[in-house]
PDB file of C-alpha atoms in Angstrom:
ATOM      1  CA  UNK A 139      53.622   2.150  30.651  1.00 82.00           C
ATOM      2  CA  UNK A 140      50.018   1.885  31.284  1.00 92.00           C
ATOM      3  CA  UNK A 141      47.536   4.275  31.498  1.00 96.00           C
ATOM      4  CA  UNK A 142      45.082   2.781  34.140  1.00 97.00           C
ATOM      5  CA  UNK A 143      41.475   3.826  35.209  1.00 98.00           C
ATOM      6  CA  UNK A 144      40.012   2.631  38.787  1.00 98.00           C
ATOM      7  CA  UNK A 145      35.964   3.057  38.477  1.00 97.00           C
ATOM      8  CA  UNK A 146      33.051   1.801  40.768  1.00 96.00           C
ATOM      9  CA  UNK A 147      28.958   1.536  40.688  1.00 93.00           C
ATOM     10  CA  UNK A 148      29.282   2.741  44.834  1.00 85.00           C
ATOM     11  CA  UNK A 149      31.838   3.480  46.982  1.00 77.00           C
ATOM     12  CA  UNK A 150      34.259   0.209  46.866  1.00 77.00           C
ATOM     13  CA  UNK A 151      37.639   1.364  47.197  1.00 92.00           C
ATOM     14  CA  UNK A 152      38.230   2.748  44.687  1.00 96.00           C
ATOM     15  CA  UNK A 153      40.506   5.797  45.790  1.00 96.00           C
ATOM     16  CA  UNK A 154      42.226   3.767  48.035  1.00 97.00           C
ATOM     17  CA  UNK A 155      42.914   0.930  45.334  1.00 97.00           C
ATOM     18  CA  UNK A 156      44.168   3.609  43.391  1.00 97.00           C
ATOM     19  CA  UNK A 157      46.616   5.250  46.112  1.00 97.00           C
ATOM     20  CA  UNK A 158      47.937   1.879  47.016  1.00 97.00           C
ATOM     21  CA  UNK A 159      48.940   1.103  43.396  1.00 97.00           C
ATOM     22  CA  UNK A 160      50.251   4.617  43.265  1.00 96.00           C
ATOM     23  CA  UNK A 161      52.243   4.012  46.295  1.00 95.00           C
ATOM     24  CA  UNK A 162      53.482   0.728  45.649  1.00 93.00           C
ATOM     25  CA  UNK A 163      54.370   1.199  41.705  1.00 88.00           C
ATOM     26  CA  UNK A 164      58.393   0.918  40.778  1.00 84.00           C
ATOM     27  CA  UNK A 165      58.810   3.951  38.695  1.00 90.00           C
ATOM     28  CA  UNK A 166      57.673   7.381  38.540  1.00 93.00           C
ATOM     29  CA  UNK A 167      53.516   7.463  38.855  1.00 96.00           C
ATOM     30  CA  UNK A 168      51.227   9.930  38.418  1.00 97.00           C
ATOM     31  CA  UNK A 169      47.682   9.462  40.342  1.00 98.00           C
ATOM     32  CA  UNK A 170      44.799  11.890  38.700  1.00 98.00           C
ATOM     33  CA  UNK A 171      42.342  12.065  41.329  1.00 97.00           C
ATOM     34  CA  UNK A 172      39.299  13.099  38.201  1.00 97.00           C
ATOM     35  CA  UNK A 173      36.268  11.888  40.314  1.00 95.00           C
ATOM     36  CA  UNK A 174      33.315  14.410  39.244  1.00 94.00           C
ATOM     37  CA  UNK A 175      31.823  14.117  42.777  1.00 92.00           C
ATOM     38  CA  UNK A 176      34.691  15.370  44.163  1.00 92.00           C
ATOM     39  CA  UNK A 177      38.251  14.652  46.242  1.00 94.00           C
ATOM     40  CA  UNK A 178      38.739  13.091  49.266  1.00 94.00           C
ATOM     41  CA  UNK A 179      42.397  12.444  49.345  1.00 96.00           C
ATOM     42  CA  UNK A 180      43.444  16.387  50.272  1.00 94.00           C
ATOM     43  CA  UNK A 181      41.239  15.729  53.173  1.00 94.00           C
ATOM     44  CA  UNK A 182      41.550  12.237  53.888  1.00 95.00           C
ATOM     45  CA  UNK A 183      45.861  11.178  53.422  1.00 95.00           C
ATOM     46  CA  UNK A 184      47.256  14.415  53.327  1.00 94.00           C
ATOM     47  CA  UNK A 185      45.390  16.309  55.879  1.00 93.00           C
ATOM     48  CA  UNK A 186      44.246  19.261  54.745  1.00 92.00           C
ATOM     49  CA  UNK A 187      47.871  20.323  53.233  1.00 92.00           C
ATOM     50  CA  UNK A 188      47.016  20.987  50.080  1.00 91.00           C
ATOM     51  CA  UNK A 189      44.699  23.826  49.863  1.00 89.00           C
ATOM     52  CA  UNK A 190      41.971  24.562  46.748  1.00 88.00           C
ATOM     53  CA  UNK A 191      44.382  26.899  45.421  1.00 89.00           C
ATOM     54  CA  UNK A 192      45.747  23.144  43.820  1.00 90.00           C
ATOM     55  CA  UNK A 193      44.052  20.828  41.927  1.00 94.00           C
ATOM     56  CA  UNK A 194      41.604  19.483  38.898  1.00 95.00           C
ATOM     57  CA  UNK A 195      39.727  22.434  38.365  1.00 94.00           C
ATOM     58  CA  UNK A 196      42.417  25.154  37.982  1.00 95.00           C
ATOM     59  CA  UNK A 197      43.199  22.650  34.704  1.00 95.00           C
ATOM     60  CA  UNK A 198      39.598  23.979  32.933  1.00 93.00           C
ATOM     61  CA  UNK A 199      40.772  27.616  32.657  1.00 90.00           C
ATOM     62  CA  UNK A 200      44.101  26.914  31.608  1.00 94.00           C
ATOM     63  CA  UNK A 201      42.549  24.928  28.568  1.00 94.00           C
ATOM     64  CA  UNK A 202      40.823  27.250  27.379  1.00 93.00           C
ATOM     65  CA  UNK A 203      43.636  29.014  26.994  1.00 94.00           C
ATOM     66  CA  UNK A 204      45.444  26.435  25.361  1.00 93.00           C
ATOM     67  CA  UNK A 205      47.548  23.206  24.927  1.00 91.00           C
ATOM     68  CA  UNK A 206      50.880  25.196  26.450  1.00 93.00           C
ATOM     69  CA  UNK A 207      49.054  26.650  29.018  1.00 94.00           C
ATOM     70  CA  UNK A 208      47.383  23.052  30.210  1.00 94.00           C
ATOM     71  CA  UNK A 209      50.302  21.569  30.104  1.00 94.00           C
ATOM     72  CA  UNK A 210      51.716  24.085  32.017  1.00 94.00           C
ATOM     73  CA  UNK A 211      49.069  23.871  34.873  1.00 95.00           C
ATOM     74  CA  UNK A 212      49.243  20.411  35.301  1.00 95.00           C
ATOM     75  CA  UNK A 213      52.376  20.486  35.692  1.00 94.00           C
ATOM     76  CA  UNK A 214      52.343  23.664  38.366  1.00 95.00           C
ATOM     77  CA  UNK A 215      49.210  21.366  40.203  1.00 96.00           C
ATOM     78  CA  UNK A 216      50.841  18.009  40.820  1.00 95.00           C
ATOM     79  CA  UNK A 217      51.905  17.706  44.654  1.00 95.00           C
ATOM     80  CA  UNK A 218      54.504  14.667  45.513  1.00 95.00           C
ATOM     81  CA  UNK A 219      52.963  11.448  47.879  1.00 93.00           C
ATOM     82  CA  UNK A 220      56.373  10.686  48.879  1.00 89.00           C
ATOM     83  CA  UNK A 221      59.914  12.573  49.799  1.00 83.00           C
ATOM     84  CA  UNK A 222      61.626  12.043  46.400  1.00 83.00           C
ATOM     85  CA  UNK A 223      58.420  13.205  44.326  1.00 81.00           C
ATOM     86  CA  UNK A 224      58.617  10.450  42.148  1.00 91.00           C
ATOM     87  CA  UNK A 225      55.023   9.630  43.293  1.00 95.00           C
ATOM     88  CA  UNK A 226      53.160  12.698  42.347  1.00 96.00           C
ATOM     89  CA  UNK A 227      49.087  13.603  42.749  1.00 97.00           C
ATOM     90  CA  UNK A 228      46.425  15.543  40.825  1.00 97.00           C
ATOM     91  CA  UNK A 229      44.442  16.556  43.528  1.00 97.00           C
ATOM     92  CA  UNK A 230      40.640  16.336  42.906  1.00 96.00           C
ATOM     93  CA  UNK A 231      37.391  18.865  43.172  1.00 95.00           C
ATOM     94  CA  UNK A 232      36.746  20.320  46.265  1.00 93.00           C
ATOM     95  CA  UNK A 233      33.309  21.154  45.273  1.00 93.00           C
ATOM     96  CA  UNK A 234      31.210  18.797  42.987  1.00 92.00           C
ATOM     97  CA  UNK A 235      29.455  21.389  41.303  1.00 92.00           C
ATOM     98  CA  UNK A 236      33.001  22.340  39.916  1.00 91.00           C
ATOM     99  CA  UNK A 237      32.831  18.997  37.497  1.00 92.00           C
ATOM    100  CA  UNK A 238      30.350  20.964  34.859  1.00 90.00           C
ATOM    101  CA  UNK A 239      33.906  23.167  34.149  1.00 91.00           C
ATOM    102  CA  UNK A 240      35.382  20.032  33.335  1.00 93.00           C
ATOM    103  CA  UNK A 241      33.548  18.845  30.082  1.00 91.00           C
ATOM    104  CA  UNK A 242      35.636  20.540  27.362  1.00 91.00           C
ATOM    105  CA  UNK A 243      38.781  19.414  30.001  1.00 94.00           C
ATOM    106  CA  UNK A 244      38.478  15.659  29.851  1.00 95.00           C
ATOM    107  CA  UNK A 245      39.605  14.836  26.440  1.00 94.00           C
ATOM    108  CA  UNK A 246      42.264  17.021  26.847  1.00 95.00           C
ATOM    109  CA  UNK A 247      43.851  15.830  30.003  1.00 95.00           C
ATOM    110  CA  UNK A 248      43.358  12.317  28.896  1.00 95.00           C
ATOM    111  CA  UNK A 249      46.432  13.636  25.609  1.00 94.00           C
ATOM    112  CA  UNK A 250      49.061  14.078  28.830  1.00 95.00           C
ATOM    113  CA  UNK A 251      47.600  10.947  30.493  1.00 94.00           C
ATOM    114  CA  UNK A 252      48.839   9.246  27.162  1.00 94.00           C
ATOM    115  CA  UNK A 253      52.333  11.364  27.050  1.00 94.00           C
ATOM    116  CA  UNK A 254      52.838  10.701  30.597  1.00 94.00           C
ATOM    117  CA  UNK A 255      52.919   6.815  29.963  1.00 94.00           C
ATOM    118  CA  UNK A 256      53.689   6.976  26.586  1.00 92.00           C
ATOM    119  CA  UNK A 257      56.876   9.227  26.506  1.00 92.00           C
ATOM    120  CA  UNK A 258      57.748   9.634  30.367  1.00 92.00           C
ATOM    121  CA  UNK A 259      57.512   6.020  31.372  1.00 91.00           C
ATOM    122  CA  UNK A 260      55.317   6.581  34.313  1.00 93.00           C
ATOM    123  CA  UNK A 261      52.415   4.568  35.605  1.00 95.00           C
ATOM    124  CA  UNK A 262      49.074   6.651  35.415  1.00 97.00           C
ATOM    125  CA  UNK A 263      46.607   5.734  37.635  1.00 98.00           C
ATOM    126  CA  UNK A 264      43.004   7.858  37.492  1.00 98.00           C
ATOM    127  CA  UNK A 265      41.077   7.758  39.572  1.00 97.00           C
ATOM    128  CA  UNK A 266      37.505   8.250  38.580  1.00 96.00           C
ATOM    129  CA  UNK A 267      34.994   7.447  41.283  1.00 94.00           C
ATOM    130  CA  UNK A 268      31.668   6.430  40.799  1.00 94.00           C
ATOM    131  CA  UNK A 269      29.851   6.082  37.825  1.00 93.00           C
ATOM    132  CA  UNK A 270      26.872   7.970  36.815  1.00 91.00           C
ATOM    133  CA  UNK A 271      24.290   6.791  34.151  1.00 92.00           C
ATOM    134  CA  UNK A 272      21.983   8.363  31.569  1.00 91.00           C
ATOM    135  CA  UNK A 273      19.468   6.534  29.862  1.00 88.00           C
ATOM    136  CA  UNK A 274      21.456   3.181  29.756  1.00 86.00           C
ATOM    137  CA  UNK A 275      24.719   5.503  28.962  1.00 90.00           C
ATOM    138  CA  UNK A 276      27.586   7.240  30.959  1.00 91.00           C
ATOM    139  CA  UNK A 277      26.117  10.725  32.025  1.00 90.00           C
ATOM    140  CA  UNK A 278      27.880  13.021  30.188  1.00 84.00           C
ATOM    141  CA  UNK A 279      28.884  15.119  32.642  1.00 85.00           C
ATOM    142  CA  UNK A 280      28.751  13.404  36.014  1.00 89.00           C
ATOM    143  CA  UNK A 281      31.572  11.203  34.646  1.00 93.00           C
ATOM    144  CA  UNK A 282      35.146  11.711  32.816  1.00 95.00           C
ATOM    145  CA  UNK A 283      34.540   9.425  30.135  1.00 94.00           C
ATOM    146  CA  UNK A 284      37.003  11.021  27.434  1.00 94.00           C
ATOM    147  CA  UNK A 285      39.625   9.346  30.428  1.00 96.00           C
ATOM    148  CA  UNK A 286      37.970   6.372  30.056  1.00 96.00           C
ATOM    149  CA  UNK A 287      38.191   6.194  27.105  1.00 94.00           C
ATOM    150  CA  UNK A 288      42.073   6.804  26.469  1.00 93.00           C
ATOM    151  CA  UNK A 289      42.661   4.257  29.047  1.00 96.00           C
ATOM    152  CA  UNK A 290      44.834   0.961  28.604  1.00 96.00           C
ATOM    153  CA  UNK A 291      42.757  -0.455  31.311  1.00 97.00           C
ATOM    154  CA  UNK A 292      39.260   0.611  32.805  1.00 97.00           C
ATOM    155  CA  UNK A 293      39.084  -1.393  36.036  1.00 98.00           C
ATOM    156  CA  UNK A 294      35.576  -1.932  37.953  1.00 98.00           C
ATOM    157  CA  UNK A 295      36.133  -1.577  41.541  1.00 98.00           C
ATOM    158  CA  UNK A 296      33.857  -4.750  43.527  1.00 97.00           C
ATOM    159  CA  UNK A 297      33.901  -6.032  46.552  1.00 97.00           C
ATOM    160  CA  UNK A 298      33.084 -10.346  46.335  1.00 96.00           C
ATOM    161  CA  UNK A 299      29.815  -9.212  48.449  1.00 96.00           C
ATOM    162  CA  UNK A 300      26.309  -9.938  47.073  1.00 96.00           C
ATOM    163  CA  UNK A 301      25.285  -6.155  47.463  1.00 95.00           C
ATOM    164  CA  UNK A 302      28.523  -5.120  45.356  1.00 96.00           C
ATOM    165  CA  UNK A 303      27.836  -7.735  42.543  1.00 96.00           C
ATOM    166  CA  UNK A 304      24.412  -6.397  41.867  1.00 96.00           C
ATOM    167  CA  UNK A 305      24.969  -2.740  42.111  1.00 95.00           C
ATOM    168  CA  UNK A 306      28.350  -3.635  39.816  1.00 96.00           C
ATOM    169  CA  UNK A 307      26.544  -5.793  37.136  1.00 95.00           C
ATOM    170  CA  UNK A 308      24.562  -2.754  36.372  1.00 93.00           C
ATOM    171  CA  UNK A 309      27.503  -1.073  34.996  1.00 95.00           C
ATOM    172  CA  UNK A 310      29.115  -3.942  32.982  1.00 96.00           C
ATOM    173  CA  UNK A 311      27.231  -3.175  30.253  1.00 95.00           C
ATOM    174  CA  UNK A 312      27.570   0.508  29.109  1.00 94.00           C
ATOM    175  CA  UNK A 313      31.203   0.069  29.913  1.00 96.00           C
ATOM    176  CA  UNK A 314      31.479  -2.755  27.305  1.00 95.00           C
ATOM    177  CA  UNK A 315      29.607  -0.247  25.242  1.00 93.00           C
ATOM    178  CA  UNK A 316      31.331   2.516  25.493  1.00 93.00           C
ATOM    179  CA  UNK A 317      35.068   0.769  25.281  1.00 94.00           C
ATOM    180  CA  UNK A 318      33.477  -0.952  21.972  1.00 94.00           C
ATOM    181  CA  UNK A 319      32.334   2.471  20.422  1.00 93.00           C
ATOM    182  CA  UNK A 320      35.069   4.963  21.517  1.00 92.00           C
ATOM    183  CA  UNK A 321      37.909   3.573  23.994  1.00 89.00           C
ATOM    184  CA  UNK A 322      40.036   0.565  23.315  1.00 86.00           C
ATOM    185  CA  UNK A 323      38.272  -2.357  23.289  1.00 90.00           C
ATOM    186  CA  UNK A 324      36.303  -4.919  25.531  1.00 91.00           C
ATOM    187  CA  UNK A 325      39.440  -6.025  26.385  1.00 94.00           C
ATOM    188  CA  UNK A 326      40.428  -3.465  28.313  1.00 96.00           C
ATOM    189  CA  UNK A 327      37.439  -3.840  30.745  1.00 97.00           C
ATOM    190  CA  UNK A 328      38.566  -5.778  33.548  1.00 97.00           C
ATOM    191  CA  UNK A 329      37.542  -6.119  37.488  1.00 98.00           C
ATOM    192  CA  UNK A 330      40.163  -5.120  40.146  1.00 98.00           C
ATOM    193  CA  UNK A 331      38.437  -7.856  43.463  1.00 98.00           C
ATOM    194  CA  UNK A 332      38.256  -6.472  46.897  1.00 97.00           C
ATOM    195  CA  UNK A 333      38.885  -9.655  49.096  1.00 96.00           C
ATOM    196  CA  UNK A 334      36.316  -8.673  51.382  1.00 94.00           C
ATOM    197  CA  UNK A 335      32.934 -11.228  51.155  1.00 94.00           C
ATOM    198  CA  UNK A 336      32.401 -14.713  50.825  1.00 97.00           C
ATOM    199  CA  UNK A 337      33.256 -14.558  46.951  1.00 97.00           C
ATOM    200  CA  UNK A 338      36.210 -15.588  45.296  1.00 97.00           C
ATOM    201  CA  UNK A 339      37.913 -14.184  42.566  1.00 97.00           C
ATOM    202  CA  UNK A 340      36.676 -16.833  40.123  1.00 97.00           C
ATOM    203  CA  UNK A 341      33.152 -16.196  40.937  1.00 98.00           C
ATOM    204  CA  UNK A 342      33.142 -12.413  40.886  1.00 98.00           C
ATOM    205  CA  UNK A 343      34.226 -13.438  37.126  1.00 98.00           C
ATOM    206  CA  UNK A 344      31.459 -15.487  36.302  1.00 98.00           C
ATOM    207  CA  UNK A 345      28.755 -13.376  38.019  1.00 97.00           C
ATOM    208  CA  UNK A 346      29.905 -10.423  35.707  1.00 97.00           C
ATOM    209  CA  UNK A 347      31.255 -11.797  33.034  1.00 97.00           C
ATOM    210  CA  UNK A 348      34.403 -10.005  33.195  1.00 97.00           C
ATOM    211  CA  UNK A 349      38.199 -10.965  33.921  1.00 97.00           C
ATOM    212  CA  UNK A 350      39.213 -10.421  37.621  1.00 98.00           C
ATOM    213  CA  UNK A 351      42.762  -8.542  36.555  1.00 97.00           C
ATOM    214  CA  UNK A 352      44.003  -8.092  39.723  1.00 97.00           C
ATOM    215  CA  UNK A 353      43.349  -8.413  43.806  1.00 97.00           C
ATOM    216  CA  UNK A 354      44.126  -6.578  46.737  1.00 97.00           C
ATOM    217  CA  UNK A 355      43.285  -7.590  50.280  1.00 97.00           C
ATOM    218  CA  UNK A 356      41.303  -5.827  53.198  1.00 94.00           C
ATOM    219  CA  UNK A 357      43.333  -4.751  54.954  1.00 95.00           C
ATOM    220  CA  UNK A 358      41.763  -2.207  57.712  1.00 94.00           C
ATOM    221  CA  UNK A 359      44.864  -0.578  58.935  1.00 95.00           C
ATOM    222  CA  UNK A 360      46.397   0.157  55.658  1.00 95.00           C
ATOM    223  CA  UNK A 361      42.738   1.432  54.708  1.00 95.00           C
ATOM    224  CA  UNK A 362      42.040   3.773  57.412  1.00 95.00           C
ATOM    225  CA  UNK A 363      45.343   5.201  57.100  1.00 96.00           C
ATOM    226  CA  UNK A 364      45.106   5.779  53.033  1.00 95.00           C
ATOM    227  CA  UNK A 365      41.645   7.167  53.579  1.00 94.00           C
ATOM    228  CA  UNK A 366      41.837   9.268  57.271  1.00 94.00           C
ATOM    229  CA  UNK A 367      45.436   9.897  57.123  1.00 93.00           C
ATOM    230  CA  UNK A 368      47.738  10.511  60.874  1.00 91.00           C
ATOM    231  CA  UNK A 369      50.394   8.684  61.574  1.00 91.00           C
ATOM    232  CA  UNK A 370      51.282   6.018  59.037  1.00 92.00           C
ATOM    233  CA  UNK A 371      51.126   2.336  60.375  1.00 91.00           C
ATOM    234  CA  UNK A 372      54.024   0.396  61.600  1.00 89.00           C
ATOM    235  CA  UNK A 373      55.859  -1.907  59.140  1.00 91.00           C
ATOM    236  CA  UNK A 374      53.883   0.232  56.369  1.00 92.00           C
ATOM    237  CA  UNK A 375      55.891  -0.645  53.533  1.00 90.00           C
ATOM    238  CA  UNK A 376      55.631  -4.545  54.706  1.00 94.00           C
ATOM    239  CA  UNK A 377      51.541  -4.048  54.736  1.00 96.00           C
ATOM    240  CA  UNK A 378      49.151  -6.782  53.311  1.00 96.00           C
ATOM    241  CA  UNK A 379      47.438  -4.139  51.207  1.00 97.00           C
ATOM    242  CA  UNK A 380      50.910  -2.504  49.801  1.00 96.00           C
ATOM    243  CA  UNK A 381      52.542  -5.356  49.125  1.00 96.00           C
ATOM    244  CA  UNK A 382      49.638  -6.793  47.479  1.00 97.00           C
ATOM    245  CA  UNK A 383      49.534  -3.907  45.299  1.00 97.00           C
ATOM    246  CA  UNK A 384      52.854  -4.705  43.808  1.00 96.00           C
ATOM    247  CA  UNK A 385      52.258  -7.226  42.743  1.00 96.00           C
ATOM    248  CA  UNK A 386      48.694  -5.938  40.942  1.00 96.00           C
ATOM    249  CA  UNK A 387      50.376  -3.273  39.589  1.00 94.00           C
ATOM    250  CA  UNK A 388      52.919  -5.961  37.969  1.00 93.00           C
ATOM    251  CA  UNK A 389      49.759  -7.834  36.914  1.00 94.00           C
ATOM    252  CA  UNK A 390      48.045  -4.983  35.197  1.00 95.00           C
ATOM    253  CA  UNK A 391      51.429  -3.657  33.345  1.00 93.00           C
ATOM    254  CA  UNK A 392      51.541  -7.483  32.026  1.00 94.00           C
ATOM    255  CA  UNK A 393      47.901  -7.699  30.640  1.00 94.00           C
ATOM    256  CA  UNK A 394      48.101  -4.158  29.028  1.00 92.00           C
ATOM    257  CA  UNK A 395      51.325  -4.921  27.180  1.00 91.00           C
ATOM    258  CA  UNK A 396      49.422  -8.097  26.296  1.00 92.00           C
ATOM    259  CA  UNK A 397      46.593  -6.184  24.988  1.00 89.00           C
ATOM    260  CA  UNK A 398      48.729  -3.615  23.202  1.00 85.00           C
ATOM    261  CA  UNK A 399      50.460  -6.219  21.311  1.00 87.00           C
ATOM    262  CA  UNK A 400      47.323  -8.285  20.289  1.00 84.00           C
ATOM    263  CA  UNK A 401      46.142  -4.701  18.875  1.00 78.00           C
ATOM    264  CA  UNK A 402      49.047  -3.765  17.236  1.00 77.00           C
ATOM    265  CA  UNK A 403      49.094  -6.573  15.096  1.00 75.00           C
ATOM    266  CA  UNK A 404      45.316  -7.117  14.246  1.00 61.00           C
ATOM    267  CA  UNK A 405      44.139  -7.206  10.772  1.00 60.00           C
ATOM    268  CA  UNK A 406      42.718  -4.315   9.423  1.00 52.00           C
ATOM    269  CA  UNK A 407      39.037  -4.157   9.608  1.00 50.00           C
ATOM    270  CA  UNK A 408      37.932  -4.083   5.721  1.00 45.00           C
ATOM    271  CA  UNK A 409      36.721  -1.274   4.124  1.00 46.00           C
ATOM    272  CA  UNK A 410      32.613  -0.647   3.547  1.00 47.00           C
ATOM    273  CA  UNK A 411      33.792  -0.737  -0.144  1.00 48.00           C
ATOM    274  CA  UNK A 412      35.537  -4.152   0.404  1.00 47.00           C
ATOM    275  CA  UNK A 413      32.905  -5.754   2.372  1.00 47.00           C
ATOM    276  CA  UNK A 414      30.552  -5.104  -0.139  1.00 50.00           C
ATOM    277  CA  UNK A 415      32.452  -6.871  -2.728  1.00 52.00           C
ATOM    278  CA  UNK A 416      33.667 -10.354  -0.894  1.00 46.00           C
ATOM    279  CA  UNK A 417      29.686 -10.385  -0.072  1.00 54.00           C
ATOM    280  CA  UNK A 418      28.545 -10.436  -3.419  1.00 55.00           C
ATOM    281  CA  UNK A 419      31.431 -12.959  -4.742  1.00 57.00           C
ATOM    282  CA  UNK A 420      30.018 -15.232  -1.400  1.00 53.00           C
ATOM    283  CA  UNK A 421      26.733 -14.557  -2.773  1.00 55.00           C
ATOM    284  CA  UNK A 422      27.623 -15.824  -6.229  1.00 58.00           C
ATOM    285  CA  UNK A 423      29.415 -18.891  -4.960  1.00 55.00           C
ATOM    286  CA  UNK A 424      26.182 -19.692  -3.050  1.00 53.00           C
ATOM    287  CA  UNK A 425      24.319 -19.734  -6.114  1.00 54.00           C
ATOM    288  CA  UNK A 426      22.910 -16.608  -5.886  1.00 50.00           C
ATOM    289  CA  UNK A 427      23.369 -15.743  -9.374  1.00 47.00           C
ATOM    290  CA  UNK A 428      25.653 -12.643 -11.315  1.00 44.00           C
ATOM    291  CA  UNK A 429      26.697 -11.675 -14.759  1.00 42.00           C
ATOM    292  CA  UNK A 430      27.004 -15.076 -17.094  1.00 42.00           C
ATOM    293  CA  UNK A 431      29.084 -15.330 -19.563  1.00 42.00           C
TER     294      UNK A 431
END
């Protein structure tokens, strides 16, 4: 199953794309809410229930202690979204200033991100806010890009709104970048469209160059509810917004086994040593000389 990251250049909806997919999925999901600017979901859907005493940042200490123990914790921290706890939550920072604790964390949470989907079946959803930049790069601390980069899927969060295309298109770029150098490929950059604006899907696309991979509507109701919490709306599971997200989350699970396929059976790239030799036998079939006989 996929792992999938939810990402945005400002607030888009990005945590409540993420709980909707969560929500809506078929089988067992885990949502990582790994935002380094903090949670909002403790606060926001489930109402202050879940105290600090849960959550990302009791993960740092535990790895440090090691791969047992963070394994351990995670497991201890999850907290179910729905009465059969097959939807389950990370719950984020309650403090920002906790994400510093979280540098040596990343790469190792994204390892049970990977078993989760890999080994468990489960959808993983993370869900990792707003991007922060340094120098033309992602900031090293301000955002979890060891998650990123483990990812099936990195998904920009946009709205089809003039102000959201330009603040997006800034962060096309060093995401293509950083998929290229250490994730899995500019293929697994793709947009996840906000219907909200007078763009459509195909030119959100074409303004950023980058595959709209799945829609969701705006729908106020469902949003308010995901985001404020109190009492859930009527015909909830009948929603715009949720049953949109089923199919999305159908979409997405398609175009990541798609991807893994294509990568699975790509040639090799050739070796330094390799390269070196088919250039000089091209060289000498252009005329460009060699050892004579």
């Amino acid at each position: 199953m996929p792992v999938t990251a939810l990402v945005s250049a400002k607030s888009a909806g990005v945590t409540t794309s993420a709980l909707a997919l969560a929500l809506s999925s078929g089988r067992p999901t885990t949502l990582a809410e790994c935002d380094p600017a903090g949670g909002t979901i403790r606060s926001g859907l489930l109402q202050n229930q879940v105290g600090a005493g849960y959550g990302l940042y009791h993960l740092a200490q535990a790895e440090r202690v090691g791969p047992d123990a963070l394994a351990n914790a995670f497991a201890a921290h999850l907290w179910p979204l729905d009465g059969d706890g097959h939807r389950q939550l990370l719950p984020g920072l309650t403090d920002p200033a906790q994400a510093a604790a979280l540098g040596r964390t990343w790469p190792a949470l994204s390892q049970i991100m990977r078993v989760l989907a890999d080994q468990a079946g489960q959808d993983v959803f993370i869900d990792a806010g707003r991007l922060a930049l340094d120098a033309g790069r992602l900031h090293p601390t301000l955002t979890p890009a060891p998650l990123l980069h483990q990812a099936d899927l990195v998904l920009l969060v946009v709205r089809g709104t003039d102000q959201s295309l330009t603040l997006a298109r800034y962060l096309v770029e060093p995401l293509r970048i950083e998929l290229a150098e250490h994730g899995s490929g500019l293929d697994a950059l793709g947009l996840l469209l906000i219907e909200s604006g007078p763009y459509r899907a195909h030119q959100v696309a074409e303004s950023l160059k980058v595959p709209v991979m799945a829609a969701l509507p705006f729908d106020a109701e469902s949003a308010t509810y995901l985001t404020q919490g109190g009492p859930q709306p009527r015909r909830w599971a009948r929603s715009p917004l949720l049953q949109h997200a089923r199919t999305a989350a159908r979409q997405l699970e398609a175009v990541a086994a798609r991807l893994q396929t294509q990568r699975q059976y790509a040639p090799e790239p050739a070796s330094t040593q390799l390269a070196g030799v088919l250039e000089r036998l091209n060289h000498q079939r252009r005329g460009g000389g060699g050892p004579r006989g």
